mmCIF file of C-alpha atoms in Angstrom:
data_model
loop_
_atom_site.group_PDB
_atom_site.id
_atom_site.type_symbol
_atom_site.label_atom_id
_atom_site.label_comp_id
_atom_site.label_asym_id
_atom_site.label_seq_id
_atom_site.Cartn_x
_atom_site.Cartn_y
_atom_site.Cartn_z
ATOM 1 C CA UNK J 1 160.981 8.740 -205.187
ATOM 2 C CA UNK J 2 162.886 10.436 -202.436
ATOM 3 C CA UNK J 3 166.546 10.740 -201.444
ATOM 4 C CA UNK J 4 167.667 9.853 -198.090
ATOM 5 C CA UNK J 5 168.168 12.584 -195.743
ATOM 6 C CA UNK J 6 170.161 13.476 -192.615
ATOM 7 C CA UNK J 7 169.155 16.321 -190.282
ATOM 8 C CA UNK J 8 171.435 19.186 -189.965
ATOM 9 C CA UNK J 9 174.222 18.190 -187.461
ATOM 10 C CA UNK J 10 173.071 14.709 -187.218
ATOM 11 C CA UNK J 11 175.773 12.228 -187.102
ATOM 12 C CA UNK J 12 176.263 9.968 -190.281
ATOM 13 C CA UNK J 13 174.956 6.413 -189.748
ATOM 14 C CA UNK J 14 177.685 4.068 -188.821
ATOM 15 C CA UNK J 15 176.323 0.665 -189.622
ATOM 16 C CA UNK J 16 178.335 -2.680 -188.504
ATOM 17 C CA UNK J 17 177.296 -6.197 -189.370
ATOM 18 C CA UNK J 18 176.969 -8.987 -187.025
ATOM 19 C CA UNK J 19 180.576 -10.052 -187.712
ATOM 20 C CA UNK J 20 181.890 -6.565 -186.723
ATOM 21 C CA UNK J 21 182.582 -5.247 -190.316
ATOM 22 C CA UNK J 22 181.749 -1.681 -190.902
ATOM 23 C CA UNK J 23 179.389 -0.645 -193.693
ATOM 24 C CA UNK J 24 178.976 2.830 -195.245
ATOM 25 C CA UNK J 25 175.304 4.480 -195.480
ATOM 26 C CA UNK J 26 173.500 3.756 -197.507
ATOM 27 C CA UNK J 27 174.701 -0.008 -197.500
ATOM 28 C CA UNK J 28 174.409 -0.531 -201.378
ATOM 29 C CA UNK J 29 177.566 -2.277 -201.905
ATOM 30 C CA UNK J 30 179.337 -4.753 -199.600
ATOM 31 C CA UNK J 31 181.982 -3.009 -197.439
ATOM 32 C CA UNK J 32 184.932 -3.939 -200.060
ATOM 33 C CA UNK J 33 182.632 -3.797 -203.036
ATOM 34 C CA UNK J 34 183.500 -7.327 -203.784
ATOM 35 C CA UNK J 35 180.479 -9.794 -204.761
ATOM 36 C CA UNK J 36 179.190 -11.523 -201.536
ATOM 37 C CA UNK J 37 180.737 -15.271 -201.894
ATOM 38 C CA UNK J 38 177.273 -16.832 -201.556
ATOM 39 C CA UNK J 39 175.072 -14.757 -203.755
ATOM 40 C CA UNK J 40 177.493 -12.844 -206.276
ATOM 41 C CA UNK J 41 175.858 -9.342 -205.277
ATOM 42 C CA UNK J 42 178.501 -6.761 -204.899
ATOM 43 C CA UNK J 43 176.969 -3.593 -206.278
ATOM 44 C CA UNK J 44 173.301 -4.600 -206.699
ATOM 45 C CA UNK J 45 170.815 -3.143 -209.097
ATOM 46 C CA UNK J 46 168.526 -2.521 -205.933
ATOM 47 C CA UNK J 47 168.821 -2.888 -202.303
ATOM 48 C CA UNK J 48 166.024 -3.408 -199.673
ATOM 49 C CA UNK J 49 166.884 -1.966 -196.324
ATOM 50 C CA UNK J 50 164.346 -3.919 -194.081
ATOM 51 C CA UNK J 51 164.269 -1.938 -190.558
ATOM 52 C CA UNK J 52 163.373 -4.028 -187.486
ATOM 53 C CA UNK J 53 162.017 -2.742 -184.179
ATOM 54 C CA UNK J 54 164.006 -5.410 -182.194
ATOM 55 C CA UNK J 55 165.754 -8.477 -183.631
ATOM 56 C CA UNK J 56 164.430 -11.023 -181.018
ATOM 57 C CA UNK J 57 160.770 -9.791 -180.793
ATOM 58 C CA UNK J 58 158.155 -12.341 -182.102
ATOM 59 C CA UNK J 59 157.123 -10.503 -185.334
ATOM 60 C CA UNK J 60 160.701 -9.490 -185.987
ATOM 61 C CA UNK J 61 161.847 -13.315 -185.741
ATOM 62 C CA UNK J 62 158.966 -14.230 -187.966
ATOM 63 C CA UNK J 63 160.108 -11.824 -190.619
ATOM 64 C CA UNK J 64 163.782 -12.633 -190.565
ATOM 65 C CA UNK J 65 162.731 -16.167 -191.575
ATOM 66 C CA UNK J 66 161.050 -14.789 -194.905
ATOM 67 C CA UNK J 67 163.806 -12.196 -195.418
ATOM 68 C CA UNK J 68 166.320 -14.664 -195.454
ATOM 69 C CA UNK J 69 164.520 -16.601 -198.197
ATOM 70 C CA UNK J 70 163.731 -13.412 -199.889
ATOM 71 C CA UNK J 71 167.495 -12.547 -199.918
ATOM 72 C CA UNK J 72 168.228 -15.766 -201.598
ATOM 73 C CA UNK J 73 165.660 -15.317 -204.289
ATOM 74 C CA UNK J 74 166.578 -11.806 -204.981
ATOM 75 C CA UNK J 75 170.191 -12.415 -205.526
ATOM 76 C CA UNK J 76 169.326 -14.147 -208.793
ATOM 77 C CA UNK J 77 168.341 -10.892 -210.054
ATOM 78 C CA UNK J 78 171.162 -8.750 -208.215
ATOM 79 C CA UNK J 79 168.868 -7.347 -205.593
ATOM 80 C CA UNK J 80 170.246 -7.322 -202.098
ATOM 81 C CA UNK J 81 168.232 -7.583 -198.888
ATOM 82 C CA UNK J 82 169.909 -5.736 -195.782
ATOM 83 C CA UNK J 83 168.322 -6.037 -192.426
ATOM 84 C CA UNK J 84 168.828 -2.947 -190.001
ATOM 85 C CA UNK J 85 168.058 -3.017 -186.375
ATOM 86 C CA UNK J 86 168.903 -0.669 -183.499
ATOM 87 C CA UNK J 87 170.298 -3.677 -181.686
ATOM 88 C CA UNK J 88 174.045 -4.194 -181.006
ATOM 89 C CA UNK J 89 176.090 -6.123 -183.620
ATOM 90 C CA UNK J 90 176.595 -9.094 -180.986
ATOM 91 C CA UNK J 91 172.883 -9.390 -180.469
ATOM 92 C CA UNK J 92 172.453 -9.865 -184.229
ATOM 93 C CA UNK J 93 174.964 -12.556 -184.535
ATOM 94 C CA UNK J 94 173.055 -14.367 -181.773
ATOM 95 C CA UNK J 95 169.751 -13.888 -183.681
ATOM 96 C CA UNK J 96 171.586 -15.431 -186.742
ATOM 97 C CA UNK J 97 172.739 -18.225 -184.803
ATOM 98 C CA UNK J 98 169.648 -18.927 -182.874
ATOM 99 C CA UNK J 99 167.374 -18.691 -186.083
ATOM 100 C CA UNK J 100 169.887 -20.569 -188.151
ATOM 101 C CA UNK J 101 169.918 -17.756 -190.601
ATOM 102 C CA UNK J 102 172.407 -18.148 -193.621
ATOM 103 C CA UNK J 103 174.952 -15.961 -194.301
ATOM 104 C CA UNK J 104 173.311 -14.620 -197.246
ATOM 105 C CA UNK J 105 171.038 -12.281 -195.442
ATOM 106 C CA UNK J 106 173.138 -9.194 -194.276
ATOM 107 C CA UNK J 107 172.183 -8.182 -190.542
ATOM 108 C CA UNK J 108 173.437 -4.431 -189.846
ATOM 109 C CA UNK J 109 173.372 -2.959 -186.335
ATOM 110 C CA UNK J 110 172.176 0.861 -186.433
ATOM 111 C CA UNK J 111 173.357 0.871 -182.580
ATOM 112 C CA UNK J 112 175.461 4.115 -182.497
ATOM 113 C CA UNK J 113 174.854 6.702 -183.404
ATOM 114 C CA UNK J 114 171.336 5.114 -182.234
ATOM 115 C CA UNK J 115 169.096 4.803 -185.064
ATOM 116 C CA UNK J 116 170.853 7.186 -187.394
ATOM 117 C CA UNK J 117 170.144 4.915 -190.507
ATOM 118 C CA UNK J 118 166.458 4.498 -189.497
ATOM 119 C CA UNK J 119 166.105 8.218 -189.202
ATOM 120 C CA UNK J 120 167.867 8.855 -192.554
ATOM 121 C CA UNK J 121 165.195 6.654 -193.951
ATOM 122 C CA UNK J 122 162.325 8.306 -191.999
ATOM 123 C CA UNK J 123 161.895 4.915 -190.368
ATOM 124 C CA UNK J 124 162.943 5.855 -186.440
ATOM 125 C CA UNK J 125 160.348 6.247 -183.770
ATOM 126 C CA UNK J 126 162.023 8.720 -181.266
ATOM 127 C CA UNK J 127 159.471 7.867 -178.708
ATOM 128 C CA UNK J 128 160.358 4.119 -178.466
ATOM 129 C CA UNK J 129 163.900 4.719 -179.497
ATOM 130 C CA UNK J 130 163.552 1.986 -181.965
ATOM 131 C CA UNK J 131 163.142 1.492 -185.789
ATOM 132 C CA UNK J 132 159.521 1.348 -187.201
ATOM 133 C CA UNK J 133 158.591 -1.847 -189.211
ATOM 134 C CA UNK J 134 159.737 -0.304 -192.569
ATOM 135 C CA UNK J 135 161.288 -1.604 -195.596
ATOM 136 C CA UNK J 136 162.902 0.826 -198.294
ATOM 137 C CA UNK J 137 163.895 -0.232 -201.673
ATOM 138 C CA UNK J 138 166.786 1.968 -203.052
ATOM 139 C CA UNK J 139 167.851 2.003 -206.814
ATOM 140 C CA UNK J 140 171.487 1.361 -207.492
ATOM 141 C CA UNK J 141 172.214 4.989 -206.818
ATOM 142 C CA UNK J 142 170.729 5.178 -203.380
ATOM 143 C CA UNK J 143 167.349 6.734 -204.490
ATOM 144 C CA UNK J 144 164.191 5.362 -202.680
ATOM 145 C CA UNK J 145 161.831 3.768 -205.221
ATOM 146 C CA UNK J 146 159.308 1.905 -203.073
ATOM 147 C CA UNK J 147 158.359 1.568 -199.364
ATOM 148 C CA UNK J 148 156.736 -1.291 -197.573
ATOM 149 C CA UNK J 149 155.543 -0.559 -193.951
ATOM 150 C CA UNK J 150 153.335 -2.162 -191.173
ATOM 151 C CA UNK J 151 151.715 -0.946 -188.043
ATOM 152 C CA UNK J 152 153.304 -1.889 -184.818
ATOM 153 C CA UNK J 153 152.897 -5.595 -183.783
ATOM 154 C CA UNK J 154 152.057 -6.511 -187.595
ATOM 155 C CA UNK J 155 154.356 -8.015 -190.084
ATOM 156 C CA UNK J 156 155.029 -6.716 -193.575
ATOM 157 C CA UNK J 157 154.243 -8.940 -196.436
ATOM 158 C CA UNK J 158 156.858 -10.793 -198.419
ATOM 159 C CA UNK J 159 154.490 -10.589 -201.377
ATOM 160 C CA UNK J 160 154.478 -6.509 -201.167
ATOM 161 C CA UNK J 161 158.521 -6.789 -201.413
ATOM 162 C CA UNK J 162 158.391 -9.109 -204.304
ATOM 163 C CA UNK J 163 155.674 -6.965 -206.209
ATOM 164 C CA UNK J 164 157.696 -3.638 -205.476
ATOM 165 C CA UNK J 165 160.987 -5.394 -206.571
ATOM 166 C CA UNK J 166 159.333 -6.503 -209.875
ATOM 167 C CA UNK J 167 157.920 -3.270 -210.625
ATOM 168 C CA UNK J 168 161.195 -1.558 -210.077
ATOM 169 C CA UNK J 169 163.122 -4.056 -212.306
ATOM 170 C CA UNK J 170 160.453 -3.817 -214.998
ATOM 171 C CA UNK J 171 160.225 -0.012 -214.914
ATOM 172 C CA UNK J 172 164.259 0.136 -215.203
ATOM 173 C CA UNK J 173 164.287 -2.507 -217.919
ATOM 174 C CA UNK J 174 166.575 -4.730 -216.022
ATOM 175 C CA UNK J 175 164.013 -7.589 -215.604
ATOM 176 C CA UNK J 176 162.936 -9.150 -218.734
ATOM 177 C CA UNK J 177 160.362 -11.431 -217.772
ATOM 178 C CA UNK J 178 158.537 -11.989 -214.603
ATOM 179 C CA UNK J 179 159.595 -15.394 -214.478
ATOM 180 C CA UNK J 180 162.983 -14.053 -213.473
ATOM 181 C CA UNK J 181 161.313 -13.170 -210.075
#
């Protein structure tokens, strides 16, 4: 387990969702702390931060489809999924519209300071200026408890996210039976 870090002098991540709403970092709770109207998750038991290198790339659009499904599934056990990309918020809005992603999946822009959230999670590639294909599971206090990564050009697996979530919830005693997930 690791705590999120920021380099000395580095700007704090300033996330904005695809509707223009500012989010604090790490984005554990909704901006206003009120449960999301679709899923009831305000302050979740755990939160996946799924970093995308580029929202409109072929692998990323494929991942977004199952991440949207995963967000819906995990909401039932109070686990949130936040997708973070260095793309600007209007680009993420267009991705949502073009792919028909529901509002349950939170899309966050890590545009400026460029890649600061990805860097804080050791998921930023300074050579390409994009996030690496990394997902970080944070507990309710913001401590990293699991990580799923894939090589450039390869997709992460949904099953790895489900297994890590199940393991964390069992370990913390917040998931009573595997049928819940």
